[in-house]
Short mmCIF file of C-alpha atoms in Angstrom, two decimals:
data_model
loop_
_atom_site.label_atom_id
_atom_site.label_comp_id
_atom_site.label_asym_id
_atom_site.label_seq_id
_atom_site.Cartn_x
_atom_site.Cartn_y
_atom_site.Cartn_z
CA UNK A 298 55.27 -92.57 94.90
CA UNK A 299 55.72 -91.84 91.46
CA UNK A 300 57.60 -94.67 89.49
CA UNK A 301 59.63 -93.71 86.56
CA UNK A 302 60.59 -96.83 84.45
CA UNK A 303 63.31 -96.30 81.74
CA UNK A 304 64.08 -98.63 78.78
CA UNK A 305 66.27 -100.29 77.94
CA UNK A 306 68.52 -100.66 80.76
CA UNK A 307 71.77 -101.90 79.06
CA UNK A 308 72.12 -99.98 75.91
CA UNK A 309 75.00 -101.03 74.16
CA UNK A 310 75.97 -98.34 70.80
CA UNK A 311 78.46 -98.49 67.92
CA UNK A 312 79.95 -95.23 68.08
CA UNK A 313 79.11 -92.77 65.70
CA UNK A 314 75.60 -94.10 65.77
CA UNK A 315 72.02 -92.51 67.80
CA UNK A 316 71.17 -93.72 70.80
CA UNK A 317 67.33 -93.08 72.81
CA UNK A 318 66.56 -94.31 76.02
CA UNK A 319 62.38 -93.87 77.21
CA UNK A 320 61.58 -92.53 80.09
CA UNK A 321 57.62 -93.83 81.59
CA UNK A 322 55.95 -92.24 84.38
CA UNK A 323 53.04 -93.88 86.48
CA UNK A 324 51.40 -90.48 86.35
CA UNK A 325 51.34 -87.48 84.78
CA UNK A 326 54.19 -85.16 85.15
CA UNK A 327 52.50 -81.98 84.10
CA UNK A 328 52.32 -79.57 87.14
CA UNK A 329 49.74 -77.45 88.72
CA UNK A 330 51.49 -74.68 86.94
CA UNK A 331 51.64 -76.12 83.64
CA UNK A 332 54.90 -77.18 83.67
CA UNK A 333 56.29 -80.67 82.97
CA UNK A 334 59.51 -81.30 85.28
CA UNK A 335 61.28 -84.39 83.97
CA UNK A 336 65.15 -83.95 83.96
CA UNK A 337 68.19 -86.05 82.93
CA UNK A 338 71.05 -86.52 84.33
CA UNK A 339 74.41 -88.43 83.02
CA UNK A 340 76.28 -90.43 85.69
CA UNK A 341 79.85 -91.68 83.99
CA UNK A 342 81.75 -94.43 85.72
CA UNK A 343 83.28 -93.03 89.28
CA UNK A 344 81.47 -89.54 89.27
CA UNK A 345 78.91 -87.58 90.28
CA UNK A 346 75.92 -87.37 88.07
CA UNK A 347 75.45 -84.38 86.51
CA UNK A 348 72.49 -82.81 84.63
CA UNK A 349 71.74 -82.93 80.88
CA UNK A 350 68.21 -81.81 80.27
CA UNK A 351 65.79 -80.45 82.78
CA UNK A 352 61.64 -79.09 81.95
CA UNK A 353 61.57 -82.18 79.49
CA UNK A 354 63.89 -80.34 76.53
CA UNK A 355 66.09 -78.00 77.93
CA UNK A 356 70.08 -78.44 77.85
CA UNK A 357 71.84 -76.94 80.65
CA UNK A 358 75.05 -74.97 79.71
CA UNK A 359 77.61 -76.90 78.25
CA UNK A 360 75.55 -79.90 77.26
CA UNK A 361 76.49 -80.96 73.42
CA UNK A 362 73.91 -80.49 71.38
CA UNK A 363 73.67 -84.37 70.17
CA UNK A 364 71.43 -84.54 73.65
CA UNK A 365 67.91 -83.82 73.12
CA UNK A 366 64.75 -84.85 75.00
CA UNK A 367 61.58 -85.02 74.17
CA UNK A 368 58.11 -85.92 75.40
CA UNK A 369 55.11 -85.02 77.27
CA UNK A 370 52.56 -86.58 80.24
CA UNK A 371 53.61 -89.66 81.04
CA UNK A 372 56.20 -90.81 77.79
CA UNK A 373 59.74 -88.94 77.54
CA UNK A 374 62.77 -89.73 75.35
CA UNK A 375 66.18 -89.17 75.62
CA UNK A 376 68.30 -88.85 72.49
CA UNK A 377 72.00 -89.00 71.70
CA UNK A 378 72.03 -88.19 67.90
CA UNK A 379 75.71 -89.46 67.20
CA UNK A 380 77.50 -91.47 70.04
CA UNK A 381 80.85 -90.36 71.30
CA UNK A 382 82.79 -92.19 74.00
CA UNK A 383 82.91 -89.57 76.35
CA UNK A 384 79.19 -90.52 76.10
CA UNK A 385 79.36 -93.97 78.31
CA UNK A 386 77.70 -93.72 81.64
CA UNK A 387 74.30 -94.17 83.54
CA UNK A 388 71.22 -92.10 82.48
CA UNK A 389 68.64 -91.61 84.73
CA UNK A 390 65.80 -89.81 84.62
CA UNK A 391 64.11 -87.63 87.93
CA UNK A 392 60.50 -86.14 88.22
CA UNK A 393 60.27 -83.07 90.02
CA UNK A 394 56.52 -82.61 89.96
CA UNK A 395 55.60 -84.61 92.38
CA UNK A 396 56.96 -85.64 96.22
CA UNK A 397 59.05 -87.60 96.80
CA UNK A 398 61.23 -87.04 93.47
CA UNK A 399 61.46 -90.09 92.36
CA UNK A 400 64.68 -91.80 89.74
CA UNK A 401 64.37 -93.77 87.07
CA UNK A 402 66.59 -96.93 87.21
CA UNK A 403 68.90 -95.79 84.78
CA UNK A 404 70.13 -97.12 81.42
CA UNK A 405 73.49 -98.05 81.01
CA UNK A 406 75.35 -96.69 78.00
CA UNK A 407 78.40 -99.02 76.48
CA UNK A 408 80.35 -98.88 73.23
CA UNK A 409 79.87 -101.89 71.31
CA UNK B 95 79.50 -70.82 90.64
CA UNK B 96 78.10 -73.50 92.97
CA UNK B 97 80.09 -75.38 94.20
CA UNK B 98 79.37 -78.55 97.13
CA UNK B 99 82.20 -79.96 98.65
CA UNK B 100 81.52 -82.98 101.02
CA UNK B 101 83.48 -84.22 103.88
CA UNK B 102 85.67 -87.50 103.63
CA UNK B 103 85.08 -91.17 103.16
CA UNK B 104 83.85 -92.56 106.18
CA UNK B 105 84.04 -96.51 107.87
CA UNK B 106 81.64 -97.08 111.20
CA UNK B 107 80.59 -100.27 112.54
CA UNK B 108 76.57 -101.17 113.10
CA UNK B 109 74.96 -98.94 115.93
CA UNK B 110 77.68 -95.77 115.83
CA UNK B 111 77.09 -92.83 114.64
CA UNK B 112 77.83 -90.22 112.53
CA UNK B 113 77.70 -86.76 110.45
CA UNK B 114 78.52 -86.23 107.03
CA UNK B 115 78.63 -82.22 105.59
CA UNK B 116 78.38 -80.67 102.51
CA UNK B 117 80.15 -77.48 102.34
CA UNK B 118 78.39 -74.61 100.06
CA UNK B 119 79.82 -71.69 98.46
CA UNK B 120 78.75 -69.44 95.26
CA UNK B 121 75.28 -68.86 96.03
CA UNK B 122 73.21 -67.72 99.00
CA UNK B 123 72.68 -70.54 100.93
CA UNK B 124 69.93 -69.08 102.87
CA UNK B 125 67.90 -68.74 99.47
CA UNK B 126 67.62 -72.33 98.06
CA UNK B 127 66.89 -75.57 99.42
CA UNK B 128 69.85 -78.30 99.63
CA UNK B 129 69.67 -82.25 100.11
CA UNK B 130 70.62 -85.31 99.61
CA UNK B 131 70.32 -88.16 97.57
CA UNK B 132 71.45 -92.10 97.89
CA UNK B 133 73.43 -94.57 95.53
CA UNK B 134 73.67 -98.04 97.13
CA UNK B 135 76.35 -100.18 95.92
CA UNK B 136 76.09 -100.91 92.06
CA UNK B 137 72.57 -99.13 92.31
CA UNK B 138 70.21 -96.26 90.88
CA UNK B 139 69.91 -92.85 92.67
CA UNK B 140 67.16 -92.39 95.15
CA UNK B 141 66.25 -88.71 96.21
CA UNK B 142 66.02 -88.39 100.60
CA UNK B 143 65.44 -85.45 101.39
CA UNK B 144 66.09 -81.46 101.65
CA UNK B 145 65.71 -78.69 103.69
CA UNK B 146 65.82 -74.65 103.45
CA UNK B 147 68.47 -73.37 105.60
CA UNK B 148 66.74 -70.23 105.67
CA UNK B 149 64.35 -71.47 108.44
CA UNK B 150 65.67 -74.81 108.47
CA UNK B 151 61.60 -76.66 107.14
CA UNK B 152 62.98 -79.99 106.29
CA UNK B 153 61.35 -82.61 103.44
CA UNK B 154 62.14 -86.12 103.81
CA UNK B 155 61.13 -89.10 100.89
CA UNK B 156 58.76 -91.46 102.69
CA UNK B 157 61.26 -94.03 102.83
CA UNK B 158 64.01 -92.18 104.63
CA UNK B 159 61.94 -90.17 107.20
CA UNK B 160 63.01 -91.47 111.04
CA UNK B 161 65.81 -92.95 109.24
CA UNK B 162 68.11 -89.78 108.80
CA UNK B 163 68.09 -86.21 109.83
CA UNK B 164 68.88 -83.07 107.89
CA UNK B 165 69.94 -80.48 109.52
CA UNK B 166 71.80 -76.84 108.15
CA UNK B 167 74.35 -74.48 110.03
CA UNK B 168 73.63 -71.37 107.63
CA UNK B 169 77.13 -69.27 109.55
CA UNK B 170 79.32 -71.91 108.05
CA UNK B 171 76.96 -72.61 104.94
CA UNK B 172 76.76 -76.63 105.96
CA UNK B 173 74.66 -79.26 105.00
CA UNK B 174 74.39 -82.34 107.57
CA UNK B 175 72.93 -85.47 106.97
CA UNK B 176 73.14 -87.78 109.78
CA UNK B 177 72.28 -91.28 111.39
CA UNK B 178 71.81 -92.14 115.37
CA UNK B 179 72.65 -95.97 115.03
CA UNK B 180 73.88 -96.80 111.50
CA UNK B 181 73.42 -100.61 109.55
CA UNK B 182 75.05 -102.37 106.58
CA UNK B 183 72.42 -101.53 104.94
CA UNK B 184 73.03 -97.81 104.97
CA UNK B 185 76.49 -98.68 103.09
CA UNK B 186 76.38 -96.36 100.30
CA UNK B 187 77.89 -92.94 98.22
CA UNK B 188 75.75 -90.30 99.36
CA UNK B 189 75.57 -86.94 97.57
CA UNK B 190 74.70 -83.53 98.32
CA UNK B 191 72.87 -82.26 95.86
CA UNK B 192 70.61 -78.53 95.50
CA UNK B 193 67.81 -79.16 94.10
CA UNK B 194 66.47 -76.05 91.75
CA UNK B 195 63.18 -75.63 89.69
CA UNK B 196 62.22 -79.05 90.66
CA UNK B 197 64.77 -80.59 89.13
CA UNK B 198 68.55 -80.73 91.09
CA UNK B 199 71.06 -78.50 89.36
CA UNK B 200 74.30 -79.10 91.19
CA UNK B 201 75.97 -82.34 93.02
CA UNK B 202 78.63 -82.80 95.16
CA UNK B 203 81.38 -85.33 94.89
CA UNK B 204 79.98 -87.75 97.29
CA UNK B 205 80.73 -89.47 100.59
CA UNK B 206 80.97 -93.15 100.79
CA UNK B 207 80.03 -94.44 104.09
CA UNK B 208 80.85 -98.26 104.54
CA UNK B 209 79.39 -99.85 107.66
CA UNK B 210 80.77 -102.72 108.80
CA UNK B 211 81.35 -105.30 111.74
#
């Protein structure tokens, strides 16, 4: 299986201030097709996760635009630009290029 | 819109078993695959499997293959994910999930299943 290792895993932010959390794959991510499929999804406390960013840098609908991700291969980056504290949750990220998708285990997002 | 809307909280004891469904509406459930992924007790997500209830072919991770089935009713648009002879260790929220474009684009609310003696 693929692993997907994200850093740091408590990430504690004064709000107001950026946040990134990496994302590191044990392979390559890039697909037969030429895509990369490395997503992010925001779990907050007591609900389901949702997604953020999916094909490496793509918000979904609805996703403020202080979330941006970055990255390519094996390295990605997930970037709040100015913390909010509707912002505190889990972040995990997935790879869909390879079977079984495989979760990071998350980073945990506090206020300070 | 998509929406997945999973049955009730459930509380077995080791050995029973049991059914949990995921209820789908606002897309053509024939069309895309749906599945399920697992979130143990203060723990990460981990991705089990999906299936196309189209012609019901059915992925399982390595891990949770012979462990759970996946199964689809596509006249009442249903998800299933079941277990034959459940353990504490299967004590978890489970959520439905459909996964799109390799990635998973909508989630259901979960089901916690507790087993316990």
């Amino acid at each position: 299986d693929v692993v997907m290792t994200q850093s740091p895993l408590s990430l504690p932010v004064t709000l107001g201030q950026p946040a990134s959390i990496s994302c590191r794959s044990s392979q390559s991510l890039i697909h037969s097709d030429g895509n990369t499929y490395l997503s992010w999804f925001q779990q907050r406390p007591g609900q389901s996760p949702r997604r953020l960013i999916y094909k490496v840098s793509n918000r979904d609908s609805g996703v403020p635009d202080r979330f941006s991700g970055s990255g390519s291969g094996t390295d990605f980056t997930l970037k709040i630009s100015r913390v909010e504290a509707e912002d505190v949750g889990v972040y995990y990220c997935m790879q869909g290029t390879h079977w079984p998708r495989t979760f990071g285990q998350g980073t945990k997002v506090e206020i300070k | 819109e998509v929406q997945l809307v999973q049955s009730g909280a459930e509380v077995k004891k080791p050995g029973e078993s049991l059914r949990i469904s995921c209820k789908a509406s606002g897309y053509s459930f024939t069309t895309y695959w749906i599945g399920w992924v697992r979130q143990m007790p203060g723990k990460g997500l981990e991705y089990m499997g999906i299936i196309y209830p189209g012609d019901s072919n059915t992925r399982y991770s390595p891990s949770f293959q012979g462990q759970v089935t996946i199964s689809a009713d596509k006249s009442i648009t249903t998800a299933y994910l079941q277990w034959s002879s459940l353990k504490a260790s299967d004590t978890a929220m489970y959520y439905c999930m459909r996964p799109l474009t390799y990635s998973i684009d909508s989630w259901g609310q979960g089901t916690l299943v507790t087993v316990s003696s």
